[in-house]
Amino acid sequence: MRDLQVTTSGPELPLTLVRDASPSLATQLGDQLRAAMRAGVLSAGERLPSTRGLARQLGVSRTVVTEAYQQLYAEGWLDGRHGSGTYVADLPEIVRPAPATAPAPPRRLRRDPARHAGKVVDLRPGSPWTLDYDRAAWRRALRRAADHPLSPDPDPYGLPELREALAVHLRRTRAVPVDAEGMIVTRGTGNGLGLVTAALLGPGDRAGVEDPGYRVARNTFRAHGAEVVSCPVDEDGVIVEGLPGDLRVLYTTPAHQYPTGGRLPIPRRERLLAWARRTGAIVIEDDYDAEFRYDVAPLPALYGLDPDRVVLLGTLSKSLAPDVGVGWLLARPDLLARFAETRSETGDRTPGPVQAAVTALLDHGDLDRHLRRMRLEYARRRAVVVELLGPLVRGDTAGLHVMIELPEHVVRPLAEAARERGVLLDTAERHHNGAPRRHGIVLGYGSASLQDVRRGCEIVARLAAELAGAPVPREGRGGRRADPPAARAAPTSGPRAEPARAR
């Protein structure tokens, strides 16, 4: 790559073109001349070099300069005078950029000077660890994706080979009866939820959401004109008794309730499905955090218990990274067809090359290896959370976050004091629809290193002791508790799907 620079006669006007780069040389030249005219470096009536002269000075072909000038002529930036040359047109309406009088407001987190110093520990939920992945596996997957032919008419259901690979993966890890024909490959849970909402809900329909619960679900339902109905949760998840009988859909996170961390017991799952059959409601099961469990056996997905009344949403955003942008939607055939039709009508699709890359990760076992490695890593971080905050922790048997239950008057001062000490926390308050029912800190340990999780939890434990009188765990050598619950750190193996239930 070679930079070519020239200063034209007249005003100082350095033009730098880069060969073997995108965009083309003509486009680069046109963009730079246009910017000079916008900035007033080239003023109205000023003469430009001839095409031959500028081409010679820049060391490019005359065609490059001619194409750039022609485009600027067409846009009205230049004016040609016969026998006289090329001039900057008189454009009095050009709005020139005003000199900056003050910097634009920085993003919220960047106001924290500790973040620039690398001292902030982010213990907010919702993000996985993305710094440790198999780059060689990704390169192999992307090379395979590059060989996959591009489709002029993408299948709204997704690539057949990815659907088959995902079906095998879900049968093995979640024991749900599904095959390649029973799913749509989405861009993630939010995308799947949007498809379901667009197909099933309209203005005035009533849609239930756990409270506290996932704000995106509430916002998605409201965006389609539905009435959001708050459905209370307890330490196990959504409370079935008292659910309204006129709900069109109910959104729930039974694998690891967000944000309280409860796991819906089987008897309550059965009562929930009985309610859905009795009322005709569709249960939208967000299989949130189902990949990561500790000290507990896997519970069956609602979809596996009743595929007729449940739509299951899943994603790779926690297993791999949100950047991957691949998820799945499982539903009975008639609903699946409606969702696919909605997708076609709205032009929604999951990029084919991304699907091909994920297929390669699944086919080569790279995703399984990554999950095994991350289960162990997250288990270590979770063990530190339990070690340091044990008496306060709720919902630690699965997922990448826990609930630290605290008195209402302590929550905000604790979060603010932690921030002053460089620890970012989330509160349960903002996940409610209306008056808060549960109070505490929602602490995520997915995106922070093991050392940062320990440092952050030590700060939270000290603040809780100061503000709420909560017990600070007894410390042993190296600042650790003398009797850490090591047995709680080991993750369980994946669910064992019975052969008779293979999809």
Short mmCIF file of C-alpha atoms in Angstrom, two decimals:
data_model
loop_
_atom_site.label_atom_id
_atom_site.label_comp_id
_atom_site.label_asym_id
_atom_site.label_seq_id
_atom_site.Cartn_x
_atom_site.Cartn_y
_atom_site.Cartn_z
CA MET A 1 0.00 0.00 0.00
CA ARG A 2 1.53 3.38 -1.00
CA ASP A 3 0.30 6.82 0.11
CA LEU A 4 0.41 9.54 -2.53
CA GLN A 5 0.35 13.14 -1.31
CA VAL A 6 0.41 16.42 -3.19
CA THR A 7 -0.17 20.04 -2.36
CA THR A 8 -1.98 21.81 -5.17
CA SER A 9 -1.15 25.33 -6.32
CA GLY A 10 -3.18 28.03 -4.65
CA PRO A 11 -4.46 27.12 -1.19
CA GLU A 12 -2.79 24.47 0.90
CA LEU A 13 -4.70 21.33 -0.10
CA PRO A 14 -2.99 18.04 0.77
CA LEU A 15 -4.65 15.11 -0.96
CA THR A 16 -3.72 11.63 0.20
CA LEU A 17 -4.75 8.61 -1.87
CA VAL A 18 -4.14 5.04 -0.81
CA ARG A 19 -3.65 2.37 -3.45
CA ASP A 20 -5.07 -1.15 -3.07
CA ALA A 21 -7.66 0.14 -0.63
CA SER A 22 -11.39 0.48 -0.57
CA PRO A 23 -12.99 2.77 -1.73
CA SER A 24 -11.52 3.39 -5.18
CA LEU A 25 -8.96 6.12 -5.88
CA ALA A 26 -11.58 8.19 -7.71
CA THR A 27 -13.96 7.94 -4.74
CA GLN A 28 -11.17 8.87 -2.31
CA LEU A 29 -10.28 11.92 -4.37
CA GLY A 30 -13.90 13.01 -4.72
CA ASP A 31 -14.52 12.60 -0.98
CA GLN A 32 -11.48 14.68 -0.07
CA LEU A 33 -12.29 17.49 -2.50
CA ARG A 34 -15.90 17.55 -1.29
CA ALA A 35 -14.73 17.76 2.33
CA ALA A 36 -12.38 20.62 1.43
CA MET A 37 -15.25 22.56 -0.15
CA ARG A 38 -17.53 21.90 2.82
CA ALA A 39 -14.85 23.11 5.23
CA GLY A 40 -14.15 26.26 3.19
CA VAL A 41 -10.60 25.24 2.33
CA LEU A 42 -11.71 25.52 -1.30
CA SER A 43 -13.98 28.52 -1.67
CA ALA A 44 -16.57 29.37 -4.33
CA GLY A 45 -15.02 30.49 -7.64
CA GLU A 46 -11.63 28.99 -6.89
CA ARG A 47 -9.97 27.20 -9.80
CA LEU A 48 -8.98 23.54 -9.52
CA PRO A 49 -6.02 21.96 -11.32
CA SER A 50 -6.71 20.42 -14.72
CA THR A 51 -7.42 16.69 -14.83
CA ARG A 52 -4.12 16.07 -16.61
CA GLY A 53 -2.11 18.23 -14.20
CA LEU A 54 -3.67 16.80 -11.01
CA ALA A 55 -3.27 13.25 -12.31
CA ARG A 56 0.42 13.89 -12.96
CA GLN A 57 0.93 15.41 -9.51
CA LEU A 58 -0.85 12.53 -7.78
CA GLY A 59 0.82 9.85 -9.89
CA VAL A 60 -2.48 8.32 -10.99
CA SER A 61 -4.18 7.94 -14.34
CA ARG A 62 -6.12 10.85 -15.76
CA THR A 63 -9.23 8.65 -15.63
CA VAL A 64 -9.15 8.71 -11.82
CA VAL A 65 -9.29 12.50 -11.70
CA THR A 66 -11.83 12.72 -14.52
CA GLU A 67 -14.21 10.32 -12.71
CA ALA A 68 -13.90 12.29 -9.47
CA TYR A 69 -14.53 15.64 -11.22
CA GLN A 70 -17.50 14.23 -13.15
CA GLN A 71 -19.12 13.01 -9.95
CA LEU A 72 -18.63 16.41 -8.31
CA TYR A 73 -20.02 18.11 -11.44
CA ALA A 74 -23.10 15.91 -11.22
CA GLU A 75 -23.59 16.79 -7.57
CA GLY A 76 -23.24 20.52 -8.29
CA TRP A 77 -20.00 21.09 -6.43
CA LEU A 78 -18.00 22.11 -9.54
CA ASP A 79 -18.61 24.51 -12.39
CA GLY A 80 -16.91 24.25 -15.80
CA ARG A 81 -16.18 27.35 -17.85
CA HIS A 82 -15.48 26.65 -21.49
CA GLY A 83 -11.84 27.22 -22.34
CA SER A 84 -11.11 28.42 -18.84
CA GLY A 85 -11.00 25.39 -16.53
CA THR A 86 -12.78 23.86 -13.54
CA TYR A 87 -13.97 25.97 -10.63
CA VAL A 88 -15.69 25.49 -7.29
CA ALA A 89 -19.36 26.27 -7.79
CA ASP A 90 -21.10 29.05 -5.89
CA LEU A 91 -23.14 27.16 -3.27
CA PRO A 92 -24.34 29.69 -0.71
CA GLU A 93 -26.55 27.11 1.02
CA ILE A 94 -23.62 24.96 2.19
CA VAL A 95 -23.82 24.52 5.95
CA ARG A 96 -20.31 24.44 7.28
CA PRO A 97 -19.56 22.54 10.48
CA ALA A 98 -19.58 24.88 13.47
CA PRO A 99 -16.44 24.93 15.58
CA ALA A 100 -16.78 22.72 18.58
CA THR A 101 -17.42 24.79 21.70
CA ALA A 102 -17.69 21.83 24.04
CA PRO A 103 -17.13 18.11 23.75
CA ALA A 104 -20.15 15.92 23.15
CA PRO A 105 -21.53 14.34 26.31
CA PRO A 106 -19.56 11.15 26.96
CA ARG A 107 -21.23 7.80 27.30
CA ARG A 108 -22.43 7.15 30.82
CA LEU A 109 -19.74 4.72 31.88
CA ARG A 110 -16.92 6.81 30.49
CA ARG A 111 -17.66 9.49 33.05
CA ASP A 112 -16.11 7.20 35.61
CA PRO A 113 -12.36 8.05 35.64
CA ALA A 114 -11.57 4.72 37.27
CA ARG A 115 -12.72 3.00 34.09
CA HIS A 116 -9.99 4.69 32.08
CA ALA A 117 -7.47 3.55 34.64
CA GLY A 118 -8.63 -0.04 34.21
CA LYS A 119 -9.88 -0.23 37.81
CA VAL A 120 -13.60 -0.75 37.28
CA VAL A 121 -15.13 -4.14 38.06
CA ASP A 122 -18.35 -4.61 36.10
CA LEU A 123 -20.63 -6.98 38.02
CA ARG A 124 -23.82 -6.13 36.16
CA PRO A 125 -25.71 -9.11 34.68
CA GLY A 126 -26.38 -10.00 31.07
CA SER A 127 -22.92 -10.42 29.54
CA PRO A 128 -20.73 -13.51 29.14
CA TRP A 129 -16.95 -13.83 29.14
CA THR A 130 -15.80 -13.16 25.57
CA LEU A 131 -12.03 -12.83 26.01
CA ASP A 132 -11.27 -16.54 26.07
CA TYR A 133 -12.35 -18.41 22.96
CA ASP A 134 -10.73 -20.75 20.49
CA ARG A 135 -9.54 -18.43 17.72
CA ALA A 136 -8.33 -21.35 15.62
CA ALA A 137 -11.81 -22.87 15.74
CA TRP A 138 -13.34 -19.57 14.68
CA ARG A 139 -10.92 -19.25 11.79
CA ARG A 140 -11.82 -22.76 10.61
CA ALA A 141 -15.51 -21.97 10.90
CA LEU A 142 -15.21 -18.69 9.00
CA ARG A 143 -13.18 -20.32 6.22
CA ARG A 144 -15.92 -22.91 5.85
CA ALA A 145 -18.54 -20.16 5.82
CA ALA A 146 -16.65 -18.40 3.02
CA ASP A 147 -17.09 -21.50 0.87
CA HIS A 148 -20.84 -21.58 1.46
CA PRO A 149 -22.79 -20.27 -1.56
CA LEU A 150 -24.74 -17.08 -1.03
CA SER A 151 -28.48 -17.46 -1.52
CA PRO A 152 -30.56 -14.97 -3.54
CA ASP A 153 -33.65 -16.12 -1.61
CA PRO A 154 -32.77 -17.02 2.01
CA ASP A 155 -34.95 -19.62 3.69
CA PRO A 156 -36.93 -17.88 6.49
CA TYR A 157 -36.52 -21.05 8.57
CA GLY A 158 -32.72 -20.91 8.31
CA LEU A 159 -30.06 -23.12 6.73
CA PRO A 160 -31.22 -26.77 6.81
CA GLU A 161 -27.77 -27.98 7.88
CA LEU A 162 -27.70 -25.58 10.84
CA ARG A 163 -31.21 -26.56 11.89
CA GLU A 164 -30.17 -30.20 11.83
CA ALA A 165 -27.04 -29.49 13.88
CA LEU A 166 -28.99 -27.38 16.39
CA ALA A 167 -31.64 -30.09 16.71
CA VAL A 168 -28.97 -32.63 17.61
CA HIS A 169 -27.44 -30.18 20.08
CA LEU A 170 -30.78 -29.41 21.77
CA ARG A 171 -31.84 -33.04 21.96
CA ARG A 172 -28.62 -33.84 23.74
CA THR A 173 -28.32 -30.80 26.02
CA ARG A 174 -31.98 -29.91 26.70
CA ALA A 175 -33.76 -33.23 26.01
CA VAL A 176 -36.47 -31.56 23.94
CA PRO A 177 -38.18 -33.44 21.10
CA VAL A 178 -37.25 -31.40 18.03
CA ASP A 179 -35.94 -32.02 14.54
CA ALA A 180 -34.71 -29.75 11.76
CA GLU A 181 -38.28 -29.09 10.59
CA GLY A 182 -39.42 -27.91 14.00
CA MET A 183 -37.39 -24.73 14.37
CA ILE A 184 -36.53 -21.33 12.94
CA VAL A 185 -32.97 -20.03 13.17
CA THR A 186 -33.24 -16.52 14.60
CA ARG A 187 -30.78 -13.74 15.33
CA GLY A 188 -31.25 -14.28 19.06
CA THR A 189 -33.90 -14.23 21.75
CA GLY A 190 -34.96 -10.65 21.06
CA ASN A 191 -35.45 -11.39 17.38
CA GLY A 192 -37.44 -14.53 18.15
CA LEU A 193 -39.59 -12.68 20.66
CA GLY A 194 -40.29 -10.00 18.07
CA LEU A 195 -41.46 -12.60 15.54
CA VAL A 196 -43.75 -14.27 18.06
CA THR A 197 -45.18 -10.93 19.16
CA ALA A 198 -45.80 -9.71 15.61
CA ALA A 199 -47.58 -12.95 14.69
CA LEU A 200 -49.67 -13.47 17.83
CA LEU A 201 -50.36 -10.11 19.44
CA GLY A 202 -52.28 -7.06 18.40
CA PRO A 203 -53.64 -3.89 20.03
CA GLY A 204 -55.55 -4.67 23.20
CA ASP A 205 -54.27 -8.23 23.64
CA ARG A 206 -53.07 -8.99 27.16
CA ALA A 207 -49.52 -10.31 27.53
CA GLY A 208 -48.16 -11.55 30.84
CA VAL A 209 -44.56 -10.88 31.91
CA GLU A 210 -42.85 -11.97 35.11
CA ASP A 211 -42.46 -9.16 37.65
CA PRO A 212 -39.65 -8.48 38.25
CA GLY A 213 -38.71 -9.60 34.78
CA TYR A 214 -37.12 -8.94 31.43
CA ARG A 215 -37.75 -5.34 30.34
CA VAL A 216 -37.18 -6.15 26.66
CA ALA A 217 -40.19 -8.47 26.74
CA ARG A 218 -42.39 -5.74 28.20
CA ASN A 219 -41.14 -3.21 25.67
CA THR A 220 -41.62 -5.60 22.75
CA PHE A 221 -45.22 -6.36 23.73
CA ARG A 222 -46.04 -2.69 24.25
CA ALA A 223 -44.52 -1.78 20.88
CA HIS A 224 -47.19 -3.96 19.24
CA GLY A 225 -50.02 -2.39 21.21
CA ALA A 226 -50.47 -5.19 23.72
CA GLU A 227 -51.37 -4.59 27.35
CA VAL A 228 -48.60 -5.82 29.64
CA VAL A 229 -49.82 -7.69 32.71
CA SER A 230 -47.41 -8.08 35.63
CA CYS A 231 -47.18 -11.66 36.93
CA PRO A 232 -45.52 -11.92 40.37
CA VAL A 233 -42.64 -14.31 41.07
CA ASP A 234 -41.31 -15.84 44.26
CA GLU A 235 -38.02 -17.59 45.01
CA ASP A 236 -38.90 -20.40 42.57
CA GLY A 237 -40.22 -18.35 39.65
CA VAL A 238 -43.59 -17.27 38.31
CA ILE A 239 -46.54 -17.86 40.65
CA VAL A 240 -49.18 -19.84 38.76
CA GLU A 241 -52.02 -19.31 41.22
CA GLY A 242 -53.70 -16.05 40.35
CA LEU A 243 -52.56 -15.88 36.72
CA PRO A 244 -55.31 -14.14 34.72
CA GLY A 245 -57.42 -16.34 32.47
CA ASP A 246 -57.46 -13.89 29.56
CA LEU A 247 -53.76 -13.70 28.74
CA ARG A 248 -52.91 -14.27 25.08
CA VAL A 249 -49.29 -15.11 25.93
CA LEU A 250 -47.14 -15.45 29.04
CA TYR A 251 -43.40 -14.76 28.88
CA THR A 252 -41.36 -16.71 31.44
CA THR A 253 -37.75 -17.69 32.22
CA PRO A 254 -38.16 -21.03 34.07
CA ALA A 255 -34.54 -22.26 33.75
CA HIS A 256 -33.15 -19.28 35.72
CA GLN A 257 -35.64 -16.53 36.40
CA TYR A 258 -34.39 -13.11 35.41
CA PRO A 259 -33.44 -11.36 37.62
CA THR A 260 -34.22 -13.27 40.87
CA GLY A 261 -32.53 -16.54 39.80
CA GLY A 262 -35.31 -19.00 40.70
CA ARG A 263 -35.69 -22.37 38.93
CA LEU A 264 -39.31 -23.36 38.36
CA PRO A 265 -39.92 -26.75 40.07
CA ILE A 266 -41.53 -29.55 38.08
CA PRO A 267 -44.86 -29.51 39.99
CA ARG A 268 -45.23 -25.80 39.24
CA ARG A 269 -44.24 -26.36 35.61
CA GLU A 270 -47.05 -28.87 35.33
CA ARG A 271 -49.52 -26.46 36.93
CA LEU A 272 -48.40 -23.70 34.56
CA LEU A 273 -48.98 -25.90 31.52
CA ALA A 274 -52.37 -26.99 32.86
CA TRP A 275 -53.27 -23.28 33.16
CA ALA A 276 -52.16 -22.69 29.56
CA ARG A 277 -54.27 -25.61 28.27
CA ARG A 278 -57.28 -24.43 30.25
CA THR A 279 -57.07 -20.79 29.12
CA GLY A 280 -55.67 -21.29 25.60
CA ALA A 281 -52.66 -19.08 26.33
CA ILE A 282 -49.30 -19.59 24.64
CA VAL A 283 -46.33 -19.81 27.01
CA ILE A 284 -43.20 -18.14 25.64
CA GLU A 285 -40.32 -19.98 27.29
CA ASP A 286 -37.07 -18.03 27.26
CA ASP A 287 -34.52 -20.77 27.96
CA TYR A 288 -32.27 -18.16 29.58
CA ASP A 289 -29.08 -19.48 31.22
CA ALA A 290 -30.09 -23.12 30.71
CA GLU A 291 -26.55 -24.03 29.57
CA PHE A 292 -25.00 -23.37 32.98
CA ARG A 293 -26.07 -25.30 36.12
CA TYR A 294 -24.32 -25.95 39.43
CA ASP A 295 -25.02 -28.67 42.00
CA VAL A 296 -28.45 -29.42 40.55
CA ALA A 297 -29.90 -31.84 38.04
CA PRO A 298 -31.33 -30.32 34.86
CA LEU A 299 -35.06 -29.67 34.79
CA PRO A 300 -37.04 -30.45 31.63
CA ALA A 301 -37.89 -27.55 29.36
CA LEU A 302 -41.55 -26.53 29.32
CA TYR A 303 -41.50 -27.11 25.57
CA GLY A 304 -40.50 -30.74 26.12
CA LEU A 305 -43.48 -31.20 28.46
CA ASP A 306 -46.06 -29.67 26.11
CA PRO A 307 -44.91 -28.58 22.62
CA ASP A 308 -48.48 -27.57 21.70
CA ARG A 309 -48.75 -24.78 24.28
CA VAL A 310 -45.12 -23.59 24.43
CA VAL A 311 -42.87 -21.57 22.15
CA LEU A 312 -39.22 -21.99 23.16
CA LEU A 313 -36.62 -19.28 22.53
CA GLY A 314 -32.89 -19.91 22.78
CA THR A 315 -29.68 -18.15 21.84
CA LEU A 316 -25.90 -18.53 21.63
CA SER A 317 -25.37 -15.07 23.11
CA LYS A 318 -24.32 -16.50 26.50
CA SER A 319 -22.79 -19.76 25.18
CA LEU A 320 -20.49 -17.89 22.77
CA ALA A 321 -21.09 -14.13 22.53
CA PRO A 322 -23.90 -11.70 21.68
CA ASP A 323 -21.89 -10.75 18.58
CA VAL A 324 -22.59 -14.16 17.04
CA GLY A 325 -26.24 -13.27 16.51
CA VAL A 326 -27.72 -16.78 16.22
CA GLY A 327 -30.61 -18.26 18.16
CA TRP A 328 -33.56 -20.59 17.67
CA LEU A 329 -37.31 -20.68 18.01
CA LEU A 330 -39.20 -23.95 18.55
CA ALA A 331 -42.95 -24.22 18.11
CA ARG A 332 -45.69 -26.50 16.83
CA PRO A 333 -45.98 -26.64 13.00
CA ASP A 334 -48.88 -24.19 12.49
CA LEU A 335 -47.32 -21.54 14.73
CA LEU A 336 -43.91 -22.06 13.15
CA ALA A 337 -45.44 -21.44 9.71
CA ARG A 338 -47.00 -18.19 10.96
CA PHE A 339 -43.68 -17.02 12.36
CA ALA A 340 -41.89 -17.87 9.11
CA GLU A 341 -44.54 -15.98 7.13
CA THR A 342 -44.13 -12.96 9.39
CA ARG A 343 -40.41 -13.16 8.83
CA SER A 344 -40.79 -13.22 5.06
CA GLU A 345 -43.26 -10.32 5.10
CA THR A 346 -40.93 -8.13 7.17
CA GLY A 347 -37.72 -9.05 5.33
CA ASP A 348 -36.15 -10.42 8.50
CA ARG A 349 -33.37 -12.99 8.15
CA THR A 350 -30.31 -14.44 9.84
CA PRO A 351 -27.18 -13.92 7.67
CA GLY A 352 -26.26 -17.10 5.81
CA PRO A 353 -22.48 -16.86 6.32
CA VAL A 354 -22.99 -16.57 10.09
CA GLN A 355 -25.24 -19.62 10.05
CA ALA A 356 -22.65 -21.55 8.06
CA ALA A 357 -19.92 -20.63 10.57
CA VAL A 358 -22.04 -21.77 13.54
CA THR A 359 -22.81 -25.01 11.69
CA ALA A 360 -19.08 -25.64 11.43
CA LEU A 361 -18.60 -24.99 15.15
CA LEU A 362 -21.31 -27.52 15.96
CA ASP A 363 -20.18 -30.14 13.44
CA HIS A 364 -16.58 -30.10 14.69
CA GLY A 365 -17.53 -30.19 18.37
CA ASP A 366 -15.99 -26.76 18.98
CA LEU A 367 -19.13 -25.40 20.67
CA ASP A 368 -19.30 -28.37 23.05
CA ARG A 369 -15.64 -27.95 23.99
CA HIS A 370 -16.15 -24.23 24.59
CA LEU A 371 -19.19 -24.89 26.77
CA ARG A 372 -17.34 -27.47 28.88
CA ARG A 373 -14.47 -25.05 29.43
CA MET A 374 -16.75 -22.13 30.32
CA ARG A 375 -18.89 -24.20 32.70
CA LEU A 376 -15.78 -24.85 34.76
CA GLU A 377 -14.67 -21.22 34.57
CA TYR A 378 -18.09 -19.83 35.55
CA ALA A 379 -18.33 -22.40 38.35
CA ARG A 380 -15.13 -21.02 39.85
CA ARG A 381 -16.45 -17.46 39.72
CA ARG A 382 -19.79 -18.50 41.16
CA ALA A 383 -18.01 -20.30 44.00
CA VAL A 384 -16.25 -17.03 44.90
CA VAL A 385 -19.59 -15.19 44.95
CA VAL A 386 -21.10 -17.79 47.27
CA GLU A 387 -17.96 -17.83 49.42
CA LEU A 388 -17.97 -14.10 50.01
CA LEU A 389 -21.70 -13.30 49.97
CA GLY A 390 -23.20 -16.68 50.88
CA PRO A 391 -25.84 -15.62 53.46
CA LEU A 392 -27.22 -12.99 51.07
CA VAL A 393 -27.15 -14.98 47.80
CA ARG A 394 -30.31 -16.18 46.08
CA GLY A 395 -30.61 -18.05 42.77
CA ASP A 396 -27.04 -19.36 42.54
CA THR A 397 -27.82 -22.84 41.20
CA ALA A 398 -27.71 -21.80 37.54
CA GLY A 399 -26.74 -19.08 35.12
CA LEU A 400 -24.30 -16.18 35.26
CA HIS A 401 -25.95 -13.98 37.88
CA VAL A 402 -27.35 -14.11 41.39
CA MET A 403 -29.67 -11.98 43.48
CA ILE A 404 -28.23 -10.39 46.62
CA GLU A 405 -31.28 -9.80 48.78
CA LEU A 406 -31.08 -6.65 50.91
CA PRO A 407 -33.40 -4.31 52.81
CA GLU A 408 -34.96 -1.73 50.52
CA HIS A 409 -33.30 1.25 52.21
CA VAL A 410 -29.83 -0.25 51.72
CA VAL A 411 -29.89 -1.05 47.99
CA ARG A 412 -29.32 2.36 46.42
CA PRO A 413 -26.70 3.59 48.93
CA LEU A 414 -24.81 0.31 48.53
CA ALA A 415 -24.85 0.51 44.72
CA GLU A 416 -23.67 4.13 44.82
CA ALA A 417 -20.93 3.41 47.35
CA ALA A 418 -19.75 0.42 45.30
CA ARG A 419 -19.56 2.59 42.20
CA GLU A 420 -17.40 5.10 44.05
CA ARG A 421 -15.08 2.19 44.80
CA GLY A 422 -15.00 1.10 41.16
CA VAL A 423 -17.64 -1.68 41.23
CA LEU A 424 -20.64 -1.41 38.90
CA LEU A 425 -23.83 -3.09 40.13
CA ASP A 426 -27.42 -3.50 38.98
CA THR A 427 -30.45 -3.25 41.25
CA ALA A 428 -33.60 -5.37 41.25
CA GLU A 429 -35.69 -2.21 41.37
CA ARG A 430 -35.30 -1.33 37.69
CA HIS A 431 -36.51 -4.76 36.55
CA HIS A 432 -39.99 -4.23 37.99
CA ASN A 433 -43.08 -3.04 36.19
CA GLY A 434 -44.38 -0.58 38.73
CA ALA A 435 -43.75 -0.71 42.46
CA PRO A 436 -40.81 -2.99 43.35
CA ARG A 437 -41.71 -6.35 44.91
CA ARG A 438 -38.18 -7.64 45.54
CA HIS A 439 -35.20 -5.62 46.75
CA GLY A 440 -31.51 -6.22 46.32
CA ILE A 441 -28.55 -6.28 43.96
CA VAL A 442 -28.55 -8.32 40.73
CA LEU A 443 -24.92 -9.38 40.53
CA GLY A 444 -23.49 -10.81 37.32
CA TYR A 445 -20.19 -12.67 37.23
CA GLY A 446 -20.04 -13.64 33.56
CA SER A 447 -18.03 -10.78 32.08
CA ALA A 448 -15.55 -10.16 34.94
CA SER A 449 -12.36 -12.12 35.56
CA LEU A 450 -12.06 -14.41 38.57
CA GLN A 451 -9.82 -11.88 40.31
CA ASP A 452 -12.24 -9.04 39.60
CA VAL A 453 -15.20 -11.08 40.83
CA ARG A 454 -13.35 -11.67 44.12
CA ARG A 455 -12.38 -8.01 44.47
CA GLY A 456 -15.87 -6.78 43.65
CA CYS A 457 -17.62 -9.24 45.99
CA GLU A 458 -15.27 -8.33 48.85
CA ILE A 459 -16.28 -4.69 48.42
CA VAL A 460 -19.98 -5.57 48.25
CA ALA A 461 -19.68 -7.77 51.36
CA ARG A 462 -18.00 -4.99 53.37
CA LEU A 463 -20.60 -2.43 52.27
CA ALA A 464 -23.45 -4.79 53.11
CA ALA A 465 -21.99 -5.28 56.57
CA GLU A 466 -21.65 -1.53 57.08
CA LEU A 467 -25.05 -0.53 55.71
CA ALA A 468 -27.28 -3.47 56.60
CA GLY A 469 -25.42 -5.26 59.34
CA ALA A 470 -25.05 -8.31 57.11
CA PRO A 471 -22.41 -10.81 58.27
CA VAL A 472 -19.02 -10.60 56.55
CA PRO A 473 -17.73 -14.13 55.80
CA ARG A 474 -14.86 -15.31 58.01
CA GLU A 475 -11.56 -15.05 56.08
CA GLY A 476 -8.74 -17.52 56.03
CA ARG A 477 -5.33 -17.32 54.39
CA GLY A 478 -5.03 -15.03 51.40
CA GLY A 479 -8.29 -13.24 52.24
CA ARG A 480 -10.42 -16.31 51.56
CA ARG A 481 -12.92 -17.93 53.85
CA ALA A 482 -11.43 -20.71 55.88
CA ASP A 483 -14.13 -23.11 54.75
CA PRO A 484 -15.12 -22.24 51.17
CA PRO A 485 -17.96 -24.38 49.81
CA ALA A 486 -15.78 -26.06 47.22
CA ALA A 487 -18.28 -28.78 46.57
CA ARG A 488 -20.69 -26.18 45.27
CA ALA A 489 -18.28 -25.13 42.55
CA ALA A 490 -18.50 -28.19 40.36
CA PRO A 491 -21.00 -27.91 37.51
CA THR A 492 -23.26 -30.79 36.73
CA SER A 493 -23.02 -32.59 33.46
CA GLY A 494 -25.56 -31.94 30.75
CA PRO A 495 -28.99 -33.56 30.92
CA ARG A 496 -29.12 -37.14 29.83
CA ALA A 497 -31.75 -37.40 27.14
CA GLU A 498 -33.53 -40.75 27.23
CA PRO A 499 -33.17 -42.64 23.92
CA ALA A 500 -36.95 -42.95 23.62
CA ARG A 501 -37.23 -39.15 23.60
CA ALA A 502 -34.70 -38.57 20.83
CA ARG A 503 -36.06 -36.06 18.31
#
